[in-house]
Tab-separated table of C-alpha atoms and ligand atoms in Angstrom:
chain	number	residue	atom	x	y	z
T	39	MET	CA	51.341	-29.147	-4.923
T	40	SER	CA	48.243	-28.625	-6.955
T	41	ALA	CA	44.864	-28.991	-5.303
T	42	LYS	CA	43.300	-32.384	-5.522
T	43	ASN	CA	40.617	-32.709	-8.152
T	44	PHE	CA	37.545	-34.280	-6.622
T	45	GLY	CA	35.559	-33.970	-9.817
T	46	PHE	CA	33.499	-31.081	-8.466
T	47	SER	CA	34.123	-27.603	-7.150
T	48	ILE	CA	32.381	-25.434	-4.635
T	49	HIS	CA	30.691	-22.306	-5.916
T	50	LYS	CA	30.618	-19.253	-3.786
T	51	ASP	CA	27.088	-18.675	-2.503
T	52	ARG	CA	25.560	-15.865	-4.556
T	53	GLN	CA	22.929	-15.204	-1.948
T	54	ILE	CA	23.034	-11.932	-0.061
T	55	ASP	CA	22.977	-12.967	3.578
T	56	TYR	CA	21.742	-9.834	5.161
T	57	ASP	CA	22.228	-10.995	8.715
T	58	LYS	CA	25.914	-11.778	8.211
T	59	ASN	CA	26.828	-8.812	6.017
T	60	TYR	CA	28.808	-5.792	7.130
T	61	ARG	CA	25.829	-3.507	7.499
T	62	GLU	CA	27.492	-1.096	9.878
T	63	PHE	CA	29.447	0.163	6.892
T	64	TYR	CA	26.318	1.730	5.444
T	65	TYR	CA	25.356	3.406	8.691
T	66	ARG	CA	28.842	4.848	9.032
T	67	VAL	CA	28.774	6.274	5.512
T	68	LYS	CA	25.291	7.594	6.149
T	69	ALA	CA	26.488	9.376	9.265
T	70	VAL	CA	28.978	11.293	7.082
T	71	GLU	CA	26.671	11.804	4.096
T	72	PRO	CA	22.995	11.349	5.094
T	73	SER	CA	21.718	11.977	1.564
T	74	ILE	CA	22.824	8.455	0.595
T	75	SER	CA	19.509	7.259	2.072
T	76	LEU	CA	17.562	9.220	-0.555
T	77	CYS	CA	18.757	7.144	-3.513
T	78	ILE	CA	15.926	5.521	-5.498
T	79	SER	CA	18.160	3.458	-7.799
T	80	CYS	CA	17.093	5.311	-10.912
T	81	GLY	CA	20.500	5.041	-12.598
T	82	ASN	CA	20.715	8.613	-13.825
T	83	CYS	CA	24.159	8.946	-12.241
T	84	THR	CA	25.454	5.778	-13.888
T	85	ALA	CA	24.186	6.796	-17.295
T	86	THR	CA	25.992	10.103	-17.181
T	87	CYS	CA	29.186	8.894	-15.506
T	88	SER	CA	32.385	9.536	-17.454
T	89	ALA	CA	34.295	6.825	-15.610
T	90	GLY	CA	31.516	4.294	-16.131
T	91	ASN	CA	32.101	4.189	-19.863
T	92	PHE	CA	35.529	2.653	-19.380
T	93	THR	CA	35.480	1.034	-15.935
T	94	SER	CA	33.163	-0.898	-13.656
T	95	MET	CA	32.240	2.279	-11.780
T	96	ASN	CA	28.456	2.255	-11.284
T	97	LEU	CA	27.325	4.611	-8.570
T	98	ARG	CA	23.782	3.284	-8.408
T	99	ASN	CA	25.153	-0.164	-7.743
T	100	VAL	CA	27.774	1.104	-5.303
T	101	ILE	CA	25.099	2.769	-3.183
T	102	LEU	CA	22.911	-0.299	-3.343
T	103	LEU	CA	25.679	-2.709	-2.368
T	104	ALA	CA	26.729	-0.419	0.454
T	105	ALA	CA	23.142	-0.443	1.720
T	106	ARG	CA	23.148	-4.244	1.661
T	107	GLY	CA	26.504	-4.408	3.436
T	108	GLU	CA	28.155	-6.071	0.415
T	109	VAL	CA	31.381	-4.127	0.601
T	110	ASN	CA	34.012	-6.472	-0.787
T	111	ASN	CA	34.033	-5.220	-4.361
T	112	LEU	CA	33.291	-1.587	-3.720
T	113	GLY	CA	36.939	-0.518	-3.754
T	114	ASP	CA	37.569	-1.211	-7.439
T	115	ASN	CA	34.448	0.681	-8.344
T	116	VAL	CA	34.895	3.830	-6.367
T	117	SER	CA	38.616	4.100	-7.099
T	118	ALA	CA	37.740	4.729	-10.753
T	119	CYS	CA	35.583	7.762	-9.920
T	120	LEU	CA	37.029	11.041	-11.176
T	121	LEU	CA	34.997	13.125	-8.730
T	122	CYS	CA	33.879	15.184	-11.703
T	123	GLY	CA	30.435	15.691	-10.206
T	124	LYS	CA	28.460	15.116	-13.388
T	125	CYS	CA	26.278	12.574	-11.624
T	126	GLN	CA	25.244	15.121	-9.058
T	127	LEU	CA	23.803	17.413	-11.713
T	128	GLY	CA	21.242	14.838	-12.776
T	129	CYS	CA	20.317	13.080	-9.544
T	130	PRO	CA	16.538	13.546	-9.073
T	131	ARG	CA	16.774	13.028	-5.330
T	132	GLY	CA	19.574	15.478	-4.718
T	133	VAL	CA	21.997	12.869	-3.401
T	134	ASN	CA	25.377	14.445	-2.738
T	135	THR	CA	26.966	11.813	-4.921
T	136	ARG	CA	30.566	13.030	-4.859
T	137	ASN	CA	30.555	13.133	-1.112
T	138	VAL	CA	29.042	9.641	-1.023
T	139	VAL	CA	32.011	8.405	-3.064
T	140	ILE	CA	34.468	10.235	-0.830
T	141	ALA	CA	32.814	8.880	2.317
T	142	ILE	CA	32.858	5.340	0.942
T	143	ARG	CA	36.529	5.629	0.022
T	144	LYS	CA	37.362	6.816	3.518
T	145	GLU	CA	35.361	4.055	5.168
T	146	LEU	CA	37.039	1.406	3.031
T	147	LYS	CA	40.468	2.720	4.051
T	148	ILE	CA	39.559	2.732	7.719
T	149	ARG	CA	38.322	-0.788	7.375
T	150	ARG	CA	41.507	-1.990	5.703
T	151	LYS	CA	43.664	-0.814	8.605
T	152	PRO	CA	44.362	-3.654	11.021
K	228	MET	CA	-39.448	17.133	-5.007
K	229	GLY	CA	-40.598	14.255	-2.842
K	230	LYS	CA	-38.342	11.662	-4.416
K	231	ASP	CA	-36.767	8.845	-2.422
K	232	VAL	CA	-33.207	7.622	-2.614
K	233	LEU	CA	-32.049	4.442	-0.921
K	234	ILE	CA	-28.354	4.250	-0.088
K	235	ILE	CA	-26.962	0.848	0.778
K	236	GLY	CA	-23.818	0.866	2.921
K	237	GLY	CA	-22.981	3.408	5.614
K	238	GLY	CA	-19.256	3.799	5.071
K	239	ILE	CA	-17.471	6.851	3.738
K	240	ALA	CA	-19.222	6.926	0.343
K	241	GLY	CA	-22.685	6.199	1.759
K	242	MET	CA	-22.408	8.866	4.429
K	243	GLU	CA	-21.121	11.563	2.100
K	244	ALA	CA	-23.655	10.822	-0.639
K	245	SER	CA	-26.463	10.863	1.974
K	246	ALA	CA	-25.400	14.304	3.120
K	247	TYR	CA	-25.358	15.704	-0.417
K	248	LEU	CA	-28.611	14.130	-1.579
K	249	SER	CA	-30.412	15.185	1.586
K	250	ALA	CA	-29.104	18.730	1.153
K	251	MET	CA	-30.490	18.693	-2.385
K	252	GLY	CA	-33.932	17.947	-0.978
K	253	TYR	CA	-34.349	14.220	-1.527
K	254	GLN	CA	-35.726	11.876	1.107
K	255	VAL	CA	-32.716	9.691	1.885
K	256	THR	CA	-32.718	6.312	3.617
K	257	LEU	CA	-29.293	4.989	4.562
K	258	VAL	CA	-29.056	1.292	5.378
K	259	GLU	CA	-26.037	-0.074	7.242
K	260	LYS	CA	-25.538	-3.692	8.224
K	261	ALA	CA	-23.368	-2.936	11.274
K	262	ASN	CA	-24.564	-1.114	14.358
K	263	GLU	CA	-22.426	1.927	13.615
K	264	LEU	CA	-21.784	4.163	10.613
K	265	GLY	CA	-18.247	4.657	9.328
K	266	GLY	CA	-17.223	1.400	7.666
K	267	HIS	CA	-13.486	0.825	7.398
K	268	LEU	CA	-12.778	4.293	8.709
K	269	LEU	CA	-13.666	3.033	12.189
K	270	ARG	CA	-10.540	0.906	12.131
K	271	TRP	CA	-7.936	3.240	10.632
K	272	GLU	CA	-6.085	5.192	13.247
K	273	ARG	CA	-4.151	7.538	10.983
K	274	LEU	CA	-4.490	8.467	7.357
K	275	PHE	CA	-1.892	9.016	4.653
K	276	PRO	CA	-0.363	11.282	3.542
K	277	THR	CA	-0.936	13.723	6.416
K	278	GLN	CA	-1.045	11.328	9.390
K	279	ARG	CA	-4.252	12.975	10.555
K	280	HIS	CA	-6.585	10.881	12.674
K	281	GLY	CA	-9.271	8.840	10.927
K	282	LYS	CA	-11.683	10.025	13.612
K	283	GLU	CA	-11.493	13.597	12.304
K	284	VAL	CA	-12.721	12.577	8.865
K	285	LEU	CA	-15.380	10.420	10.479
K	286	SER	CA	-16.732	13.299	12.514
K	287	PHE	CA	-16.795	15.421	9.347
K	288	LEU	CA	-18.925	12.751	7.694
K	289	HIS	CA	-21.194	12.516	10.747
K	290	CYS	CA	-21.905	16.249	10.541
K	291	GLY	CA	-23.530	15.555	7.168
K	292	ILE	CA	-25.970	13.032	8.624
K	293	ASP	CA	-28.680	15.485	9.600
K	294	GLY	CA	-32.072	14.740	11.136
K	295	LYS	CA	-33.738	14.471	7.723
K	296	ILE	CA	-31.810	11.366	6.714
K	297	ARG	CA	-33.355	8.144	7.897
K	298	VAL	CA	-30.576	5.829	9.086
K	299	ILE	CA	-31.397	2.156	9.498
K	300	LYS	CA	-28.626	0.178	11.218
K	301	ASN	CA	-28.257	-3.579	11.678
K	302	ALA	CA	-30.098	-4.189	8.423
K	303	GLU	CA	-29.341	-5.196	4.854
K	304	PRO	CA	-31.366	-5.784	1.699
K	305	VAL	CA	-32.518	-9.352	1.139
K	306	ALA	CA	-34.707	-8.872	-1.949
K	307	ALA	CA	-35.173	-6.293	-4.666
K	308	VAL	CA	-37.627	-5.869	-7.523
K	309	THR	CA	-38.195	-3.061	-9.998
K	310	ARG	CA	-41.670	-1.851	-11.027
K	311	ASP	CA	-42.196	1.174	-13.284
K	312	ASP	CA	-38.854	2.799	-12.449
K	313	LEU	CA	-39.466	2.172	-8.752
K	314	HIS	CA	-37.104	-0.022	-6.781
K	315	ILE	CA	-38.820	-2.031	-4.085
K	316	VAL	CA	-36.278	-3.357	-1.620
K	317	THR	CA	-36.984	-5.689	1.293
K	318	LEU	CA	-34.648	-5.430	4.280
K	319	SER	CA	-33.551	-8.186	6.644
K	320	THR	CA	-35.734	-6.519	9.278
K	321	GLY	CA	-38.775	-7.219	7.141
K	322	GLU	CA	-39.337	-3.572	6.237
K	323	VAL	CA	-39.993	-2.773	2.578
K	324	ILE	CA	-38.520	0.411	1.111
K	325	THR	CA	-39.578	2.001	-2.144
K	326	ALA	CA	-37.095	4.285	-3.864
K	327	ASN	CA	-36.788	6.199	-7.116
K	328	ALA	CA	-33.061	5.638	-7.146
K	329	VAL	CA	-30.689	3.288	-5.354
K	330	LEU	CA	-27.048	4.008	-4.612
K	331	ILE	CA	-24.748	1.095	-3.867
K	332	THR	CA	-21.927	1.989	-1.459
K	333	THR	CA	-21.137	-1.422	-0.051
K	334	GLY	CA	-17.396	-1.057	-0.512
K	335	TYR	CA	-14.515	-3.489	-0.240
K	336	LYS	CA	-13.004	-6.036	2.082
K	337	THR	CA	-9.322	-6.676	2.621
K	338	PHE	CA	-7.747	-9.713	1.013
K	339	ASP	CA	-7.685	-12.817	3.213
K	340	ALA	CA	-3.917	-13.172	3.643
K	341	SER	CA	-4.077	-16.823	4.705
K	342	ARG	CA	-4.815	-17.610	1.045
K	343	LYS	CA	-1.166	-16.776	0.327
K	344	GLU	CA	-0.025	-19.752	2.356
K	345	GLU	CA	3.683	-19.367	1.589
K	346	TYR	CA	3.665	-16.074	3.542
K	347	GLY	CA	2.544	-17.848	6.699
K	348	TYR	CA	-0.360	-15.686	7.841
K	349	GLY	CA	-2.411	-17.661	10.345
K	350	ILE	CA	0.462	-20.157	10.640
K	351	TYR	CA	3.285	-18.069	12.099
K	352	ASN	CA	2.407	-15.736	14.948
K	353	ASN	CA	4.672	-12.915	13.851
K	354	VAL	CA	3.098	-12.494	10.438
K	355	VAL	CA	0.354	-9.857	10.570
K	356	THR	CA	-1.614	-7.825	8.036
K	357	SER	CA	-1.585	-4.071	7.538
K	358	ALA	CA	-5.069	-3.986	9.105
K	359	ASP	CA	-3.784	-5.908	12.163
K	360	LEU	CA	-0.888	-3.474	12.500
K	361	GLU	CA	-3.283	-0.534	12.363
K	362	GLU	CA	-5.206	-2.109	15.243
K	363	MET	CA	-1.958	-2.612	17.178
K	364	PHE	CA	-1.225	1.097	16.675
K	365	SER	CA	-4.661	2.272	17.749
K	366	SER	CA	-4.783	-0.025	20.783
K	367	GLY	CA	-2.033	2.174	22.242
K	368	LYS	CA	-0.335	-0.916	23.702
K	369	GLU	CA	3.402	-1.497	23.595
K	370	MET	CA	4.534	-2.991	20.290
K	371	LEU	CA	5.751	-6.521	20.958
K	372	THR	CA	6.189	-9.671	18.917
K	373	SER	CA	4.336	-12.835	19.884
K	374	SER	CA	7.450	-13.857	21.845
K	375	GLY	CA	7.158	-10.674	23.888
K	376	ILE	CA	10.214	-8.880	22.524
K	377	VAL	CA	10.384	-5.411	21.012
K	378	PRO	CA	10.809	-6.010	17.269
K	379	ARG	CA	14.218	-4.954	15.950
K	380	ARG	CA	13.477	-5.583	12.325
K	381	VAL	CA	10.138	-5.296	10.575
K	382	GLY	CA	9.370	-6.075	6.927
K	383	PHE	CA	6.452	-4.677	4.964
K	384	ILE	CA	5.420	-6.871	2.050
K	385	HIS	CA	3.662	-4.997	-0.749
K	386	CYS	CA	1.036	-6.366	-3.159
K	387	VAL	CA	-0.368	-9.174	-0.992
K	388	GLY	CA	-3.499	-10.286	-2.814
K	389	SER	CA	-3.058	-7.672	-5.546
K	390	ARG	CA	-1.304	-7.847	-8.920
K	391	ASP	CA	-1.293	-11.596	-8.519
K	392	GLU	CA	-2.968	-13.950	-10.944
K	393	LYS	CA	-2.361	-16.827	-8.542
K	394	VAL	CA	-5.073	-15.451	-6.264
K	395	GLY	CA	-7.188	-14.169	-9.148
K	396	ASN	CA	-6.596	-10.469	-8.541
K	397	ILE	CA	-4.719	-8.854	-11.377
K	398	TYR	CA	-5.412	-5.254	-10.385
K	399	CYS	CA	-3.402	-2.859	-8.222
K	400	SER	CA	-5.152	-1.889	-4.975
K	401	LYS	CA	-3.744	1.640	-5.158
K	402	VAL	CA	-3.532	2.479	-1.469
K	403	CYS	CA	-1.188	-0.155	-0.056
K	404	CYS	CA	2.137	1.283	-1.285
K	405	VAL	CA	1.579	4.566	0.472
K	406	THR	CA	0.009	2.793	3.456
K	407	ALA	CA	3.195	0.735	3.839
K	408	VAL	CA	5.258	3.908	3.808
K	409	LYS	CA	2.889	5.525	6.317
K	410	GLN	CA	2.963	2.506	8.632
K	411	ALA	CA	6.746	2.169	8.379
K	412	ILE	CA	7.060	5.783	9.500
K	413	GLU	CA	4.644	5.224	12.381
K	414	LEU	CA	6.579	2.147	13.389
K	415	LYS	CA	9.856	4.073	13.395
K	416	GLU	CA	8.250	6.825	15.458
K	417	ARG	CA	7.295	4.245	18.067
K	418	LEU	CA	10.454	2.136	17.791
K	419	PRO	CA	13.287	4.381	16.572
K	420	TYR	CA	15.875	1.610	16.966
K	421	ALA	CA	14.056	-0.905	14.812
K	422	GLU	CA	14.948	-1.358	11.148
K	423	ALA	CA	12.070	-1.122	8.682
K	424	PHE	CA	12.119	-2.550	5.170
K	425	CYS	CA	9.584	-2.348	2.366
K	426	PHE	CA	9.645	-5.093	-0.259
K	427	TYR	CA	7.969	-3.888	-3.420
K	428	MET	CA	7.553	-4.696	-7.106
K	429	ASP	CA	6.860	-1.099	-8.111
K	430	LEU	CA	6.344	1.800	-5.754
K	431	ARG	CA	3.162	3.542	-6.800
K	432	MET	CA	3.405	6.981	-5.242
K	433	TYR	CA	0.947	8.634	-7.576
K	434	GLY	CA	-0.958	10.900	-5.207
K	435	MET	CA	-0.142	14.472	-4.357
K	436	HIS	CA	2.354	14.345	-1.432
K	437	PHE	CA	2.847	10.559	-1.624
K	438	GLU	CA	6.346	10.935	-3.054
K	439	GLU	CA	7.173	13.422	-0.316
K	440	LEU	CA	6.094	10.894	2.273
K	441	TYR	CA	8.306	8.283	0.611
K	442	LYS	CA	11.245	10.680	0.721
K	443	GLU	CA	10.526	11.523	4.345
K	444	ALA	CA	10.514	7.806	5.179
K	445	GLN	CA	13.999	7.476	3.676
K	446	GLU	CA	15.421	10.726	4.928
K	447	LYS	CA	14.029	11.123	8.428
K	448	HIS	CA	13.256	7.566	9.400
K	449	GLY	CA	15.806	5.478	7.498
K	450	VAL	CA	13.162	3.161	6.076
K	451	GLN	CA	14.803	0.977	3.425
K	452	PHE	CA	13.292	-0.201	0.174
K	453	ILE	CA	14.176	-3.446	-1.532
K	454	ARG	CA	12.745	-4.196	-4.940
K	455	GLY	CA	11.639	-7.795	-4.985
K	456	ARG	CA	8.631	-9.921	-4.282
K	457	LEU	CA	8.626	-12.210	-1.263
K	458	SER	CA	8.775	-15.819	-2.358
K	459	GLU	CA	8.361	-17.421	1.043
K	460	ALA	CA	8.656	-16.933	4.770
K	461	ALA	CA	9.762	-19.630	7.199
K	462	GLU	CA	9.716	-19.562	10.962
K	463	ASN	CA	12.911	-19.782	13.002
K	464	GLN	CA	13.038	-21.582	16.325
K	465	ASP	CA	12.722	-18.313	18.221
K	466	HIS	CA	9.558	-17.488	16.189
K	467	SER	CA	11.308	-14.835	14.149
K	468	LEU	CA	11.017	-15.279	10.394
K	469	LEU	CA	13.475	-16.031	7.639
K	470	ILE	CA	12.417	-14.447	4.389
K	471	LYS	CA	13.674	-14.940	0.870
K	472	VAL	CA	13.368	-12.446	-1.948
K	473	GLU	CA	15.317	-11.618	-5.021
K	474	ASP	CA	16.991	-8.270	-4.573
K	475	THR	CA	16.169	-7.503	-8.183
K	476	LEU	CA	18.316	-4.389	-8.383
K	477	THR	CA	21.457	-6.294	-7.479
K	478	GLY	CA	20.175	-9.334	-9.362
K	479	ARG	CA	20.878	-11.674	-6.474
K	480	PRO	CA	18.809	-13.720	-4.056
K	481	LEU	CA	18.653	-12.279	-0.572
K	482	LYS	CA	17.684	-13.727	2.771
K	483	MET	CA	17.181	-11.990	6.066
K	484	LYS	CA	15.682	-12.415	9.470
K	485	MET	CA	12.586	-10.477	10.462
K	486	ASP	CA	11.019	-10.123	13.882
K	487	LEU	CA	7.698	-9.052	12.423
K	488	LEU	CA	6.300	-9.301	8.926
K	489	VAL	CA	3.466	-7.037	7.817
K	490	LEU	CA	1.450	-8.094	4.763
K	491	MET	CA	-0.028	-5.161	2.832
K	492	VAL	CA	-3.379	-6.703	1.995
K	493	GLY	CA	-5.231	-5.415	-1.039
K	494	PHE	CA	-8.873	-4.713	-1.871
K	495	GLU	CA	-11.545	-7.171	-2.907
K	496	PRO	CA	-15.229	-6.382	-3.419
K	497	SER	CA	-16.928	-6.854	-0.045
K	498	ASP	CA	-19.427	-9.640	0.584
K	499	GLY	CA	-22.121	-6.960	0.609
K	500	THR	CA	-20.987	-5.720	-2.800
K	501	GLN	CA	-21.120	-9.226	-4.231
K	502	LYS	CA	-24.542	-9.745	-2.694
K	503	MET	CA	-25.888	-6.492	-4.169
K	504	ALA	CA	-24.594	-7.561	-7.582
K	505	GLU	CA	-26.805	-10.642	-7.326
K	506	LEU	CA	-29.810	-8.887	-5.814
K	507	PHE	CA	-29.926	-6.055	-8.344
K	508	HIS	CA	-28.555	-8.100	-11.284
K	509	LEU	CA	-25.595	-5.770	-11.678
K	510	GLU	CA	-22.815	-6.629	-14.049
K	511	THR	CA	-19.356	-7.087	-12.622
K	512	GLY	CA	-16.113	-6.652	-14.498
K	513	SER	CA	-13.310	-9.202	-14.776
K	514	THR	CA	-12.080	-7.963	-11.398
K	515	ARG	CA	-15.440	-8.755	-9.698
K	516	PHE	CA	-15.917	-5.101	-8.760
K	517	LEU	CA	-19.237	-3.606	-9.932
K	518	LYS	CA	-19.036	-2.515	-13.525
K	519	MET	CA	-19.292	1.141	-14.422
K	520	ALA	CA	-21.352	2.009	-17.503
K	521	ASP	CA	-18.368	3.892	-18.907
K	522	GLU	CA	-14.866	4.018	-17.475
K	523	HIS	CA	-14.437	7.688	-18.312
K	524	THR	CA	-17.801	9.378	-18.526
K	525	SER	CA	-20.305	7.310	-16.505
K	526	THR	CA	-18.374	5.989	-13.559
K	527	ASN	CA	-21.318	6.209	-11.144
K	528	VAL	CA	-23.791	4.482	-13.441
K	529	SER	CA	-24.359	0.731	-13.103
K	530	SER	CA	-25.680	-1.651	-15.721
K	531	VAL	CA	-29.222	-1.321	-14.309
K	532	GLN	CA	-31.377	1.759	-14.700
K	533	GLY	CA	-31.867	3.736	-11.510
K	534	VAL	CA	-29.085	1.911	-9.650
K	535	PHE	CA	-25.897	3.899	-9.098
K	536	LEU	CA	-22.437	3.215	-7.711
K	537	ALA	CA	-20.075	5.122	-5.456
K	538	GLY	CA	-16.883	4.354	-3.587
K	539	THR	CA	-14.907	1.139	-3.496
K	540	CYS	CA	-17.676	-1.185	-4.683
K	541	SER	CA	-16.560	-0.260	-8.204
K	542	ALA	CA	-12.768	0.002	-7.777
K	543	PRO	CA	-10.035	0.371	-5.150
K	544	ARG	CA	-9.918	3.984	-4.002
K	545	THR	CA	-8.330	6.297	-1.491
K	546	ILE	CA	-10.518	8.104	1.037
K	547	THR	CA	-10.160	11.330	-0.936
K	548	SER	CA	-11.291	9.644	-4.123
K	549	THR	CA	-14.168	7.909	-2.308
K	550	ILE	CA	-15.514	11.206	-0.975
K	551	THR	CA	-15.224	12.849	-4.395
K	552	ASP	CA	-16.919	9.867	-5.992
K	553	ALA	CA	-19.807	10.009	-3.512
K	554	ARG	CA	-20.447	13.659	-4.381
K	555	ALA	CA	-20.261	12.870	-8.089
K	556	ALA	CA	-22.821	10.104	-7.578
K	557	ALA	CA	-25.110	12.552	-5.774
K	558	ALA	CA	-24.912	14.907	-8.762
K	559	LYS	CA	-25.525	12.042	-11.161
K	560	ILE	CA	-28.595	10.850	-9.218
K	561	THR	CA	-29.959	14.390	-9.129
K	562	SER	CA	-29.694	14.696	-12.897
K	563	TYR	CA	-31.377	11.300	-13.300
K	564	LEU	CA	-34.251	12.161	-10.962
K	565	SER	CA	-34.749	15.540	-12.652
K	566	GLN	CA	-35.045	13.663	-15.926
K	567	TYR	CA	-32.060	15.468	-17.288
K	568	SER	CA	-29.657	13.112	-18.915
K	569	ILE	CA	-26.239	14.659	-18.784
K	570	GLU	CA	-24.997	12.053	-21.233
K	571	GLN	CA	-27.345	13.312	-23.937
K	572	ARG	CA	-26.433	16.946	-23.820
K	573	GLU	CA	-27.293	17.593	-27.449
K	574	ASN	CA	-30.979	16.796	-26.797
J	694	SF4	S1	31.728	12.049	-9.838
J	694	SF4	FE1	32.430	9.947	-10.161
J	694	SF4	S2	30.525	8.759	-10.212
J	694	SF4	FE2	29.960	10.892	-10.559
J	694	SF4	S3	29.937	11.151	-12.783
J	694	SF4	FE3	31.967	11.773	-12.065
J	694	SF4	S4	33.177	9.903	-12.251
J	694	SF4	FE4	31.058	9.256	-12.340
J	695	SF4	S1	20.951	9.518	-9.747
J	695	SF4	FE1	20.654	9.762	-7.543
J	695	SF4	S2	18.804	8.614	-7.062
J	695	SF4	FE2	19.449	7.977	-9.109
J	695	SF4	S3	20.686	6.141	-8.716
J	695	SF4	FE3	22.083	7.882	-8.782
J	695	SF4	S4	22.284	8.538	-6.649
J	695	SF4	FE4	20.491	7.221	-6.759
J	696	SF4	S1	-0.584	0.123	-4.344
J	696	SF4	FE1	1.457	-0.757	-4.315
J	696	SF4	S2	1.310	-2.458	-2.810
J	696	SF4	FE2	-0.777	-1.909	-3.442
J	696	SF4	S3	-1.228	-3.313	-5.098
J	696	SF4	FE3	-0.505	-1.377	-6.016
J	696	SF4	S4	1.690	-1.688	-6.309
J	696	SF4	FE4	0.978	-3.279	-4.885
């Protein structure tokens, strides 16, 4: 049976609700790779990223969303990373970017387990 | 030499310029409207970027106030006239002072945060200013919200009363970005389990070591930075605050609860500065600070002959810049009183 059409639909709230978000995720990643806290969102990593040219991988955004506890779409992003390490060469804050990606992947897996 | 210099305002700039001019042999009179020298420095517990105590700098300045300088406290100019290059200034005490040169060091005041009504200062108890927070720190008391709980989340709001045409101040106040970082660190040192957030439009970490302090705040203290300007704060039933900003780097609106909100208030010319502008007929710029004769080459020279400027009466400044400016003004006044015009070097 198809859903009833009431003539309107409900949009998902675009607002980041900080108090409800999964913020512990960020602290857990940070415990593994503390340099994640040094990111200044400059975008150098994203500009140089080989994967980013063909996929939605955007490390600047991944780090930012992790910090906000917005973790639902992180998986698609980080799975495209090749772990080539190019981003790390340019990062002005010395973020250990590859390890950030690895830590985020691990955390996402742990979270998926029941 | 036997020439007299009147310095109006006994804050950082006034004290340092007094010391230099007295050392150069001029008869200096320093007028201060309060009953103590030191100005804003009396209220700042610690200073960026080194976290040293404000008192240390103050005692350095006091060492310069030797017995030769005449200090008049609890007094301010109420009238001024100029006759044959002499400035004749009447004080509120009735005394009349005659000086060959006058230096204005009347400084700034902090922006009145209640003018930004949507931020709730003066309406909600847990909204304070950066100056209030500094007083909370120096009181040595336990940090508590108005409801008596230890704050778990504190937000620092940058650019309150600066870079804002709505309140008539289009300029950047220069010191509040690094002050927010400094205060966030101090907060985390006192309350390691609290979360601290800075909400900024741009982070202006221009000074030597400012960027290091910013990095230290992220690395050691976990202070978090969200790019976005606070649109409004509302009070929850438990007197915590709900704030709304756009998280401009994710491009999405964001809301979060805060136990304490700290407004980083900017600089405005002090009442004394505005009064001196009237009394001495000094030009002010579009920002209402006293106008410098030339932005690059004559920063201590006002629009009136024999009247000079130093410190934050002419622009927002750090303490370092204020001290340097005071010394520059002393050199400028010396060249003026020796009838050597540095600006006309070819002559
Ligand atoms: S390591 Fe991953 S994020 Fe970094 S440049 Fe390579 S593909 Fe991009
Ligand atoms: S290059 Fe470094 S600092 Fe810049 S966005 Fe990427 S991780 Fe952050
Ligand atoms: S120093 Fe920073 S907080 Fe202060 S007015 Fe400038 S940009 Fe805003």
